[in-house]
Coordinates of C-alpha atoms (C1' of nucleotides) in Angstrom, one line a residue:
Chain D
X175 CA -15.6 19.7 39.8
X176 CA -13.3 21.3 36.8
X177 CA -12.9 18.3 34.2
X178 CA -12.1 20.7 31.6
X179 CA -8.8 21.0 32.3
X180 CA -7.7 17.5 32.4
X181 CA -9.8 16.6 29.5
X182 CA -8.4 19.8 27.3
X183 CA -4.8 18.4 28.6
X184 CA -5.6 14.8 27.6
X185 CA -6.8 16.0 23.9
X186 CA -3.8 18.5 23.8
X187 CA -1.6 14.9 24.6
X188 CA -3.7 13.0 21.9
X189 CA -3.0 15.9 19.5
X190 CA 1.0 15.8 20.2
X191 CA 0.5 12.4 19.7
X192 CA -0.5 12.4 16.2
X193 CA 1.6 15.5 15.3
X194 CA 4.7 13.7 16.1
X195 CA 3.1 10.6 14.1
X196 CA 3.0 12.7 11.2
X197 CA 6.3 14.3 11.8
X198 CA 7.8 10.9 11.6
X199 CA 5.8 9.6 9.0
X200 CA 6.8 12.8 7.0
X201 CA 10.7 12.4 7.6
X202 CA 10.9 8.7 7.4
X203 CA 7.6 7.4 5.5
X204 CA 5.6 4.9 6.7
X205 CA 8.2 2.4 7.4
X206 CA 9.8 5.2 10.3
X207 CA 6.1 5.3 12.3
X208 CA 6.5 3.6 15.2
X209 CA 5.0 3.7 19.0
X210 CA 8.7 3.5 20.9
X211 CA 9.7 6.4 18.3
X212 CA 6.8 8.6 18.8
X213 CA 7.2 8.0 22.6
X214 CA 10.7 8.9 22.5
X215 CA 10.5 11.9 20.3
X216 CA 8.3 13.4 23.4
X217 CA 10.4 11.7 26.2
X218 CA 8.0 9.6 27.4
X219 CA 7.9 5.2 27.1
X220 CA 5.8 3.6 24.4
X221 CA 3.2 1.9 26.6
X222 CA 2.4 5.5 28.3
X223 CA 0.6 6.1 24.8
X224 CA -1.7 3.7 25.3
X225 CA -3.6 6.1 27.9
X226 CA -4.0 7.8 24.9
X227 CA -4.6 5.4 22.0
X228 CA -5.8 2.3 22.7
X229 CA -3.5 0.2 20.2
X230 CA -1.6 1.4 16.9
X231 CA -4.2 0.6 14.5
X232 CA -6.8 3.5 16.6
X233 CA -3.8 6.2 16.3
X234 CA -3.3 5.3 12.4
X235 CA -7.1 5.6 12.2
X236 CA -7.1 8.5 13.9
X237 CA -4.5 9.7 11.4
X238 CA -6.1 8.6 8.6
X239 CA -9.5 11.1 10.1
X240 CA -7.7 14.1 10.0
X241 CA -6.0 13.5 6.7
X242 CA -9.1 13.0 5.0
X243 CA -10.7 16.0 6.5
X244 CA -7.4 17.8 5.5
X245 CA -7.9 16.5 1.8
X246 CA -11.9 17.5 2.1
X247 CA -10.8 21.6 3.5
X248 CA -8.7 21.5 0.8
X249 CA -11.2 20.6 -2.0
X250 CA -13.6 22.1 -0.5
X251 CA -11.6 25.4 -0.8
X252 CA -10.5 25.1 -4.1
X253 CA -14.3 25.0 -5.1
X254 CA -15.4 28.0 -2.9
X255 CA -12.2 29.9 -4.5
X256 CA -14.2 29.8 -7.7
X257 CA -18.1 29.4 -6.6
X258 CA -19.1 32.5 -8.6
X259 CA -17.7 29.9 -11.6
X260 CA -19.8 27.2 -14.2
X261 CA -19.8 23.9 -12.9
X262 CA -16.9 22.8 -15.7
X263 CA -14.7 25.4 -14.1
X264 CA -15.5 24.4 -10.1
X265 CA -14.8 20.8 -11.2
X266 CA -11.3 21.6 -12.8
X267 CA -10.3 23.5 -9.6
X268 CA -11.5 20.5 -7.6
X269 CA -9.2 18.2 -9.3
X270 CA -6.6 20.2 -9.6
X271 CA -6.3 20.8 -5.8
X272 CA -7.0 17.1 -5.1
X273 CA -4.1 15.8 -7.4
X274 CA -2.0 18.7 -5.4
X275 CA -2.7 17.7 -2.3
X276 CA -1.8 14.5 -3.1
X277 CA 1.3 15.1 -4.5
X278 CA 2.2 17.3 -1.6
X279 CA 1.3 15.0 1.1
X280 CA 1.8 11.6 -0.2
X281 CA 2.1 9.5 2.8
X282 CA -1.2 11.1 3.8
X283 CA -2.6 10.2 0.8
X284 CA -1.0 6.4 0.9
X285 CA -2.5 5.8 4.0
X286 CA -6.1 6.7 2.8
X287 CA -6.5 4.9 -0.1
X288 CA -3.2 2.3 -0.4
X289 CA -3.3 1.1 3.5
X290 CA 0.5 0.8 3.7
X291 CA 0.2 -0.9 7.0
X292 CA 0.2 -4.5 6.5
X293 CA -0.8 -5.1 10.3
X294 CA -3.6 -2.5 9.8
X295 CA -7.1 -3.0 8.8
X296 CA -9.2 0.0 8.0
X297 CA -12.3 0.2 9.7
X298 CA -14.5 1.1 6.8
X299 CA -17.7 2.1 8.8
X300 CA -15.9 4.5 10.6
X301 CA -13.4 6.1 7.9
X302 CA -16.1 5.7 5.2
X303 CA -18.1 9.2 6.0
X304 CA -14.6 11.0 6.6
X305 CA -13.7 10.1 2.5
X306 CA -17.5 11.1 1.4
X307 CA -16.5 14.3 2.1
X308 CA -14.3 15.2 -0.4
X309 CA -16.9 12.8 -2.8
X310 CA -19.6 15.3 -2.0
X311 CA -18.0 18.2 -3.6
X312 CA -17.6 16.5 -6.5
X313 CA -21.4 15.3 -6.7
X314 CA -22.6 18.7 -5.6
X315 CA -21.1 20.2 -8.5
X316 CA -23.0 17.7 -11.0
X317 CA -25.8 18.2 -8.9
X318 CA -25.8 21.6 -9.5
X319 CA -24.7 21.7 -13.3
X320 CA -27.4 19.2 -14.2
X321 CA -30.1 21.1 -12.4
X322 CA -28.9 24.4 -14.0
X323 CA -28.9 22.9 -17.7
X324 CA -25.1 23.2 -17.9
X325 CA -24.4 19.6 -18.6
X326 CA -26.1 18.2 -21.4
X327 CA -25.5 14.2 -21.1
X328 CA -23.7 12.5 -24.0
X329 CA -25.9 9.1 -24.7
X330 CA -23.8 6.9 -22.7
X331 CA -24.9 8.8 -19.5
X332 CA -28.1 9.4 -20.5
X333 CA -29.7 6.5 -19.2
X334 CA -27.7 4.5 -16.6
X335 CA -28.0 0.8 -16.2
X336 CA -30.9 -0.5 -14.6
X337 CA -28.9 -2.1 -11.6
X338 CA -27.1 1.3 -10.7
X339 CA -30.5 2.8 -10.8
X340 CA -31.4 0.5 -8.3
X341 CA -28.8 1.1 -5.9
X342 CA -29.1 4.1 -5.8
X343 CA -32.5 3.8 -3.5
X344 CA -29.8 1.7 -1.1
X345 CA -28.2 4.9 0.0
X346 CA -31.2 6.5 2.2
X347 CA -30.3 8.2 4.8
X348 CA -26.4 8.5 3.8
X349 CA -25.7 11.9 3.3
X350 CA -26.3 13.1 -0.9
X351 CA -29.0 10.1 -1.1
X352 CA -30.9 13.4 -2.3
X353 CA -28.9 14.3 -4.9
X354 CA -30.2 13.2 -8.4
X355 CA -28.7 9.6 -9.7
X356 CA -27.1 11.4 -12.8
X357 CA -25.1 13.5 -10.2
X358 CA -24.0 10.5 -8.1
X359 CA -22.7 8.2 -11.2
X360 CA -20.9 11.2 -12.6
X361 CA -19.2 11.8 -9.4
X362 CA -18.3 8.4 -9.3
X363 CA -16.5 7.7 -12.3
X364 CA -14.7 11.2 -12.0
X365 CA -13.4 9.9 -8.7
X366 CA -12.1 7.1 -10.1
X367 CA -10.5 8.7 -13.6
X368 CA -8.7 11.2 -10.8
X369 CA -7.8 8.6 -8.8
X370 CA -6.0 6.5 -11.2
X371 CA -4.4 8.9 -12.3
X372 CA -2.8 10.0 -8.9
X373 CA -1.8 6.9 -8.0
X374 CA -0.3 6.1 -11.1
X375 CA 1.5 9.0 -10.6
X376 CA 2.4 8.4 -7.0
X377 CA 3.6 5.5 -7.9
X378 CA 6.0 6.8 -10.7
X379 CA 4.6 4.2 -13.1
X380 CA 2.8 6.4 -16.0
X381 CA 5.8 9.3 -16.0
X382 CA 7.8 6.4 -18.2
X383 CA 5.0 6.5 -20.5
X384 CA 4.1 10.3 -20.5
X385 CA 6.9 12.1 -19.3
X386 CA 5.1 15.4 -18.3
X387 CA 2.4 14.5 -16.4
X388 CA 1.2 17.8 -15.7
X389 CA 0.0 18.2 -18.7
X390 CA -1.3 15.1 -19.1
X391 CA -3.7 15.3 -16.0
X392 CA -4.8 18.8 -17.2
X393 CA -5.6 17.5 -20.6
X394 CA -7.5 14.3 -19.0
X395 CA -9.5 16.8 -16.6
X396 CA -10.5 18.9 -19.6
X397 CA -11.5 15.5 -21.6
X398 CA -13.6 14.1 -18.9
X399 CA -14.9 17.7 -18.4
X400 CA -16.3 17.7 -22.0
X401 CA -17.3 13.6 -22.0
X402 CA -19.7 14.2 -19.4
X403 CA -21.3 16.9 -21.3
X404 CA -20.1 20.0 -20.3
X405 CA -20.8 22.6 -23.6
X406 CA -17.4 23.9 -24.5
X407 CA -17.0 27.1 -22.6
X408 CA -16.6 30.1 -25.0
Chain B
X246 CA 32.2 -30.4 -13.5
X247 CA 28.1 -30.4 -13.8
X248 CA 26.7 -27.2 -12.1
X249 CA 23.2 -28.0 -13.6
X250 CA 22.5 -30.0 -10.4
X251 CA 23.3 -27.6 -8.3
X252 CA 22.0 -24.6 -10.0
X253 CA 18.6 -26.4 -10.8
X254 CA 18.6 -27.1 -6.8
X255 CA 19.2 -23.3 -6.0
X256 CA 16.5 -22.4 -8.2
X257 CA 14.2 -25.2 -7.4
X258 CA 14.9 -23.7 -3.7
X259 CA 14.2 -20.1 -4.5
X260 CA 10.6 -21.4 -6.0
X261 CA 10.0 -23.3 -3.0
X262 CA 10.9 -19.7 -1.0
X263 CA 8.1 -17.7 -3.4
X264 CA 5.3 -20.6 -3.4
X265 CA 5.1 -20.8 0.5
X266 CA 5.5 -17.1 0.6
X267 CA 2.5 -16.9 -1.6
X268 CA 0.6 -19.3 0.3
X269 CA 1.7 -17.3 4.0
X270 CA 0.8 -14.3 2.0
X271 CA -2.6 -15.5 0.8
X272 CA -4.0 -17.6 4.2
X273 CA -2.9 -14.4 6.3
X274 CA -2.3 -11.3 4.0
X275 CA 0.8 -9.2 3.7
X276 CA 0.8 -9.1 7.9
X277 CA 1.5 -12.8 7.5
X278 CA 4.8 -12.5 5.4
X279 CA 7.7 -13.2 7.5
X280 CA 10.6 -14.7 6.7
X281 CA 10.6 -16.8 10.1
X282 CA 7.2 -17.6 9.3
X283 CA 8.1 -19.2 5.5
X284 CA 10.9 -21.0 7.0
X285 CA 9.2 -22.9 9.7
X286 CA 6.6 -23.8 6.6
X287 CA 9.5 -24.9 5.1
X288 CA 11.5 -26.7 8.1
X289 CA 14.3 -25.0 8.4
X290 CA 15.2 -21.5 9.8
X291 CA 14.9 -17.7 8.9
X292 CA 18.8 -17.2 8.5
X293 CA 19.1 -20.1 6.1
X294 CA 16.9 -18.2 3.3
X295 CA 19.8 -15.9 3.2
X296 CA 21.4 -18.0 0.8
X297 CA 18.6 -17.7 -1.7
X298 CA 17.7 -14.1 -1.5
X299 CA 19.6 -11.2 -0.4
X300 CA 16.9 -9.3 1.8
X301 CA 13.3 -9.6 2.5
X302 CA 13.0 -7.1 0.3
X303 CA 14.7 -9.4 -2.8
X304 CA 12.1 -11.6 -1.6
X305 CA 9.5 -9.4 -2.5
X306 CA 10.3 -7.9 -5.5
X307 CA 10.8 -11.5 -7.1
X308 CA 6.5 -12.0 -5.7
X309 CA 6.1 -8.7 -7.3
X310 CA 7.7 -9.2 -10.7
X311 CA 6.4 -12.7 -10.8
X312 CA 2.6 -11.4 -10.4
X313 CA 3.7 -8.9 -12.5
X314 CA 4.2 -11.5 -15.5
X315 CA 1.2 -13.5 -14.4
X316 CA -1.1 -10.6 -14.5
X317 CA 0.4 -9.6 -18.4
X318 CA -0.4 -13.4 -19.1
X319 CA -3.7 -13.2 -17.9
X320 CA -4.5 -9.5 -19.9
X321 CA -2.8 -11.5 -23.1
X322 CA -4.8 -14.6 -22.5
X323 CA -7.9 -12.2 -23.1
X324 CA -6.5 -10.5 -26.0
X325 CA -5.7 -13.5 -27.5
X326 CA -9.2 -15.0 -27.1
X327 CA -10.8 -12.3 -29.1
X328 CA -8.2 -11.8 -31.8
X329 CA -10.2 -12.4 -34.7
X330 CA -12.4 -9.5 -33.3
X331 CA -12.2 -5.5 -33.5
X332 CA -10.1 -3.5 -31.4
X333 CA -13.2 -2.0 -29.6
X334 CA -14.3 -5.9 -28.2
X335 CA -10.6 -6.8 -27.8
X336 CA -10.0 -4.0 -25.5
X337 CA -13.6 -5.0 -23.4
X338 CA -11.9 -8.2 -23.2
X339 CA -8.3 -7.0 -21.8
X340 CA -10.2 -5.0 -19.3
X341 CA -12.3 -7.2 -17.6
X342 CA -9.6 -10.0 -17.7
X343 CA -7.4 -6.8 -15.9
X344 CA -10.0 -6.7 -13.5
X345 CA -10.4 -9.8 -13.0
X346 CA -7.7 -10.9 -12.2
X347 CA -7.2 -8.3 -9.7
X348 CA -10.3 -9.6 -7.6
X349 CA -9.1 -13.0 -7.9
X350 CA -5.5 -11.9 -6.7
X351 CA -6.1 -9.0 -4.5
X352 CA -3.1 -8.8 -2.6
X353 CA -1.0 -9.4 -5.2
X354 CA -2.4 -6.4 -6.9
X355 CA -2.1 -4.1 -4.0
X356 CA 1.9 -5.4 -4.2
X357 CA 2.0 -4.5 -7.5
X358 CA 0.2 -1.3 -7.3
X359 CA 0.0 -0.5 -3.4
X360 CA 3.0 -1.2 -1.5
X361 CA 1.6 -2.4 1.6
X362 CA 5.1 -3.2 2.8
X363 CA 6.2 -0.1 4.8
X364 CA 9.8 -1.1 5.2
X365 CA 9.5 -2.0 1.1
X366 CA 10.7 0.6 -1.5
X367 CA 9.9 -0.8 -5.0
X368 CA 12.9 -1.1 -6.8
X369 CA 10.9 0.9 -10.2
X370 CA 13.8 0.1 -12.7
X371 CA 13.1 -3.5 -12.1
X372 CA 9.7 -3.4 -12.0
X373 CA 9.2 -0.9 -14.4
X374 CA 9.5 -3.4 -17.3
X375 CA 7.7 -6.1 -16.1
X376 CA 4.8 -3.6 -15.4
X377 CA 5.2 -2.4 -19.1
X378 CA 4.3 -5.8 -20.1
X379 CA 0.2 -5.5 -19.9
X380 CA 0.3 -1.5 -20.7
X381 CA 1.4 -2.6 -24.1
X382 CA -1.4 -5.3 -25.0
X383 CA -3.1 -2.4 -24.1
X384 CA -1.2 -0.1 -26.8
X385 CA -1.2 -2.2 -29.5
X386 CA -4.4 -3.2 -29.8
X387 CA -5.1 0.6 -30.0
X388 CA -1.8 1.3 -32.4
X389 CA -4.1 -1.1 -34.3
X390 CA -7.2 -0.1 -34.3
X391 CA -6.0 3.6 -35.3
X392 CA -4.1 1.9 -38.2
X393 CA -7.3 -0.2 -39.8
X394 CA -9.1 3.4 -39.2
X395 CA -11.4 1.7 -36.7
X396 CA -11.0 4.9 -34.3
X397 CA -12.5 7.9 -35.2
X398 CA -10.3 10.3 -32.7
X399 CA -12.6 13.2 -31.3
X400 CA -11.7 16.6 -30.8
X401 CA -9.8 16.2 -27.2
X402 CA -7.9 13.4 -28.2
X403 CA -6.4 14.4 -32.2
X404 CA -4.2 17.0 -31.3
X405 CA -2.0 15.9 -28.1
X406 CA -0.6 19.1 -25.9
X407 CA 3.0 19.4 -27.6
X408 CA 4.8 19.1 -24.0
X409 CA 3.3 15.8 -24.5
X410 CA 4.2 14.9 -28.1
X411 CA 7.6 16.0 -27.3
X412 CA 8.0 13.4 -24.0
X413 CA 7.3 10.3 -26.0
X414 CA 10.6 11.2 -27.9
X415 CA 12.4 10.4 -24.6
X416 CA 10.9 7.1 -25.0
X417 CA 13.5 5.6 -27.7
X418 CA 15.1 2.3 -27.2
X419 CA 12.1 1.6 -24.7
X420 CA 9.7 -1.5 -25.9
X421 CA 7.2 -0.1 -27.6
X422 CA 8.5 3.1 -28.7
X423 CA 7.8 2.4 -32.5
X424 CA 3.6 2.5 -31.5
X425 CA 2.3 6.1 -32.2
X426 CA 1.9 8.6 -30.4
X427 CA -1.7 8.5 -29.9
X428 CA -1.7 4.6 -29.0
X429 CA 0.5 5.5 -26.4
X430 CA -1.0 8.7 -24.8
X431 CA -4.9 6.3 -25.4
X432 CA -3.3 3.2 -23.6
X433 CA -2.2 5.6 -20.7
X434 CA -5.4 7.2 -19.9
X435 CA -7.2 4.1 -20.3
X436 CA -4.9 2.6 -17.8
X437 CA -5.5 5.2 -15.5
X438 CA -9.6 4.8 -15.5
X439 CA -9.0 1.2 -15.2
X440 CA -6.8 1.2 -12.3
X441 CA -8.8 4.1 -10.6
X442 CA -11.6 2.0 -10.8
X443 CA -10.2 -1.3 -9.5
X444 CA -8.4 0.2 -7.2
X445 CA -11.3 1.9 -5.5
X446 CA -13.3 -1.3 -5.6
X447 CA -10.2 -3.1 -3.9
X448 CA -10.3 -0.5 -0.9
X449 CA -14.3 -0.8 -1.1
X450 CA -14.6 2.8 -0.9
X451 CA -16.7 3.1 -4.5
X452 CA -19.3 0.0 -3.7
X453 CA -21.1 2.4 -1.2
X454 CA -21.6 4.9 -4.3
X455 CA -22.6 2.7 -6.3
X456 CA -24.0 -0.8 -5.3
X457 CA -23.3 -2.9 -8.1
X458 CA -20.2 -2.7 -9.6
X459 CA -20.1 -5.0 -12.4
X460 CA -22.2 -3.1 -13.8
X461 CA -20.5 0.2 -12.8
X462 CA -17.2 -1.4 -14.6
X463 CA -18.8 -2.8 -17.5
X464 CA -20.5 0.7 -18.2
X465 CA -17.3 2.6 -17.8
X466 CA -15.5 0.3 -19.9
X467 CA -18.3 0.7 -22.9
X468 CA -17.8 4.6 -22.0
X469 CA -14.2 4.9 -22.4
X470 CA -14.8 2.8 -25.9
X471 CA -16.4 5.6 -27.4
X472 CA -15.2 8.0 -25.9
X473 CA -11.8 7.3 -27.5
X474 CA -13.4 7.0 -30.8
X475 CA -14.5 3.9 -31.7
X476 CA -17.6 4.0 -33.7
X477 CA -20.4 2.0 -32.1
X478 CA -20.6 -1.5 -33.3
X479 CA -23.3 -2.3 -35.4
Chain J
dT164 C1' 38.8 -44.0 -0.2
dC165 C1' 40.6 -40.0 2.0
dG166 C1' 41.2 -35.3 2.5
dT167 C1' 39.8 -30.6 0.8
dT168 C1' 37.0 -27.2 -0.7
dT169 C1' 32.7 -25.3 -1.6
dT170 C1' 27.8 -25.0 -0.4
dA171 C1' 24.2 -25.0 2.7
dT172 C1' 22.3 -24.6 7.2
dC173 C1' 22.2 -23.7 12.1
dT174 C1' 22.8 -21.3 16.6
dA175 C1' 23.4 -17.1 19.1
dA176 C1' 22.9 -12.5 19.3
dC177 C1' 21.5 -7.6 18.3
dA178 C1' 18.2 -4.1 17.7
dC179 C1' 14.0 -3.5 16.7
dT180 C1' 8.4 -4.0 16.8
dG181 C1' 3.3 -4.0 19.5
dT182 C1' 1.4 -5.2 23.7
dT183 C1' 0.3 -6.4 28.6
dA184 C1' 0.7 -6.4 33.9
dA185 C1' 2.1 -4.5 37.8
dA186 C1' 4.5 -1.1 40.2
dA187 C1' 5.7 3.7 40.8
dT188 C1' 4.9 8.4 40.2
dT189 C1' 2.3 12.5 39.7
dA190 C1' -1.6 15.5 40.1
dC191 C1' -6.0 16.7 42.0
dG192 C1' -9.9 17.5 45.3
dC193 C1' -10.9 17.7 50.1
Chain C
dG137 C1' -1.4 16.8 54.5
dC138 C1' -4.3 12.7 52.9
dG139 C1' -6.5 9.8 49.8
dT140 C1' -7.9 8.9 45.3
dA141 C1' -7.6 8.9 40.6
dA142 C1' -5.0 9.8 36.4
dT143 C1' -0.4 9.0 34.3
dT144 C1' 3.7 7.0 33.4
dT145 C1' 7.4 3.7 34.1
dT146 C1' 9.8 -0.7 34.4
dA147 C1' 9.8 -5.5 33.2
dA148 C1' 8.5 -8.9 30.3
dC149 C1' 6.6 -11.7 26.2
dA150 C1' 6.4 -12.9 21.6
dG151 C1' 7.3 -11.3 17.5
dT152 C1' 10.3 -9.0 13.4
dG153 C1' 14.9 -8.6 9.9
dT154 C1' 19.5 -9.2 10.0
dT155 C1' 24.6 -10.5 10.9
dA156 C1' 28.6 -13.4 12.5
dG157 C1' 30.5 -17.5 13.4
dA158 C1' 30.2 -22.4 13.9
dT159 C1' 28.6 -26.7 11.9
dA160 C1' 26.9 -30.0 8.8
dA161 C1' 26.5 -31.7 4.1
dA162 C1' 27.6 -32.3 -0.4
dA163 C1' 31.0 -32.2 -4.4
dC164 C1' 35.6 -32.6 -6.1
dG165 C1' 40.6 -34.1 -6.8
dA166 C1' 44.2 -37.3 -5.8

DNA sequence: TCGTTTTATCTAACACTGTTAAAATTACGC
DNA sequence: GCGTAATTTTAACAGTGTTAGATAAAACGA
C-alpha cells in the first residue's frame, strides 16, 4: 500500500485550509473568519472541513501554531543577521524585528496574545512551547552576555527575590531550565516592556500621548538595554 | 410637560441593559454576551433593546467606557490613599491597585485593552478619553515628583529624542497638556511595562517563566522606580 | 372621559454562525 | 468491474445581530 499520497493530499487540503483562513482573516480581520466562508472561498460546503479540522477552535489553534513559529523565524533571524554582534546589539535587533512583525501582521499577532475569539479558548499546554520560542532568543542572549561579562547587573537585578529563585527549580525539564536565573528574569521583564509596548501600539492608545512612536520604542529598547546593565557601547 | 419621568425610565432601562450584560458577561465570558441572551434575563425580547441602544456594538462601548471609569476610580482610590506620601510610594500604590483591579475584573480588562469581540471595532475617539483618565494619575503624580525634585532623571531619560519633544506639541487643548514633557513621556513608558506585564499574566503566558508573580510585579514595579530616577527611600 | 400622539415592545423574517447525521459521491486497491 | 474506504454534500438544529411592520402601553390635549 501507497498512503503517501492520500496523506500528502490530506496535509496539502489542511494547508489550503489555513491559507484561505489567513487570507480572510487578512482582508476582513477576525470578525470575516468563518467556516462557510473558508469553504466557499475553495468551493466546497462548510461541514466538508471538518474531515480536516475537527471544530473551529482546532483550525484557529492551528493558526495560532504557525503564526508563532512565523514570529519565532522571524526573531530568530533578525538575531542570526547580527550573531557576530555584543549581546546589547542582538537584543535591539530582536526587538526591533518583533515589534515589526507585529505591526505587519497584526491579526496574527491579536490572535496570539489578545484571543480575539470570544468562543475560543486557547489551549495553553499545547500553544505554550510554540510562544517559548521566540522567549528563548531572548533568554539566550542574556545567557550569553552574562556568561561573557558583557552585562554587569545594576543592584536591582543583582539579587532576585527569594520566591523567583525558587521557581525557577519548577521549570526542569522545560526547555532553557539550564539557562542561568539571571538570564531567565531578564528575559522576562524584557518580554513584557516589549510587549506593552506593542499592544499599546496596536491598539492606537499610546500614539495620542507620544505621537511618533518609532522613536519612542527605539529610545525604550535602548533604555532597557542599558537598565539591565549593558556597558554603554563605544 | 415632565420628561424627567420618562427620561429617568430610559436611563434606568439602559442600566438595567449594562448590569445584566455584566452579569451574562461575567457567569459566561465575552462568548456569553448576546443580546437575546440579556433580554430573556430581562423578560422581554432581543428587538426591544433597540430602543435603548443603537447596535450591539453601542452596547459595548457603553461596558467599555463604563470599566473604563471604574478602573480610573480604582487607580485614584490608590493614589488618594497615599497622598500625604512621595511620589515614589504613590506610584507603587497606583500600580498595584492597576493591577489589581485587572485580576479582579479580567474580562473587563481584555475589553478595555483586548477586543475579544471580533465583529467589535473600538470606536478610539470615544474611548480615547475615558482611557486617558488613569494615564494621567499616572502623569501627575510624576509631573510632581519632578517639580519637588524628588526625581533625579538618569542619563536615557533627560534629554527626550526631539521627534518626541516635538509630538507632545500636537497635544494642545488635550487634558493634560500643561504636565511636562518628561511626566508625559515617564507616565507612557511606565504604562507600557505595566500593561505588558498584566497583560501577559492575563493570557498566563509569563507564570510558566516565572512562578510567582506577585513577586515578579512587585520587583518590576520597585525597578521601574529607580530606574526613572527616584532616589531610594531611606 | 375620549381620542390622539408618542413611546415601548412584540412577532416575523432575513442572512448569518458552528455543528451533527445521514446520504451521496468520489477515489482507491484488488 | 467490484467493494471498500475516504470525501463531500444535503438537510437540519440551535444559535447570532438586525430590520420592518404590527401591536400594546403610556402620556397628553380637549
Amino acid at each position: 500500500m501507497q498512503p503517501d499520497r492520500r496523506d500528502r493530499r490530506r496535509l496539502e487540503a489542511r494547508e489550503e485550509i489555513k491559507d484561505t483562513a489567513r487570507a480572510l482573516l487578512a482582508e476582513q480581520g477576525a470578525a470575516g473568519l468563518s467556516l462557510r466562508a473558508i469553504a466557499k472561498r475553495m468551493g466546497m460546503t462548510a461541514p466538508g472541513l471538518y474531515h480536516y479540522f475537527g471544530s473551529i477552535n482546532d483550525l484557529i489553534t492551528a493558526l495560532i501554531l504557525d503564526a508563532f513559529t512565523q514570529l519565532a523565524e522571524a526573531v530568530e533571524k533578525a538575531d542570526a543577521d547580527v550573531a557576530s554582534r555584543g549581546g546589547a546589539e542582538r537584543l535591539v535587533a530582536v526587538a526591533h524585528a518583533w515589534r515589526r512583525w507585529a505591526l505587519d501582521h497584526p491579526i496574527d499577532f491579536q490572535l496570539l496574545y489578545g484571543s480575539p475569539i470570544p468562543t475560543y479558548e486557547q489551549p495553553t499546554d499545547t500553544t505554550y512551547p510554540a510562544a517559548r520560542r521566540s522567549f528563548l532568543v531572548t533568554a539566550s542572549i542574556f545567557a550569553q552576555a552574562i556568561e561573557c561579562g558583557e552585562i554587569d547587573l545594576p543592584e536591582e537585578y543583582r539579587r532576585l527575590p527569594p520566591e523567583i529563585a525558587r521557581s525557577f527549580d519548577a521549570l526542569t525539564g522545560l526547555e532553557g531550565h539550564d539557562l542561568p536565573p539571571h538570564a531567565l528574569y531578564l528575559a522576562a521583564i524584557s518580554w513584557a516592556r516589549l510587549h506593552g509596548h506593542i499592544m499599546l501600539e496596536l491598539f492606537h492608545l499610546i500614539q495620542p500621548v507620544i505621537g511618533d512612536v518609532d522613536a519612542l520604542f527605539a529610545h525604550e529598547v535602548n533604555a532597557l538595554i542599558r537598565q539591565v546593565g549593558f556597558t554603554p557601547s563605544q
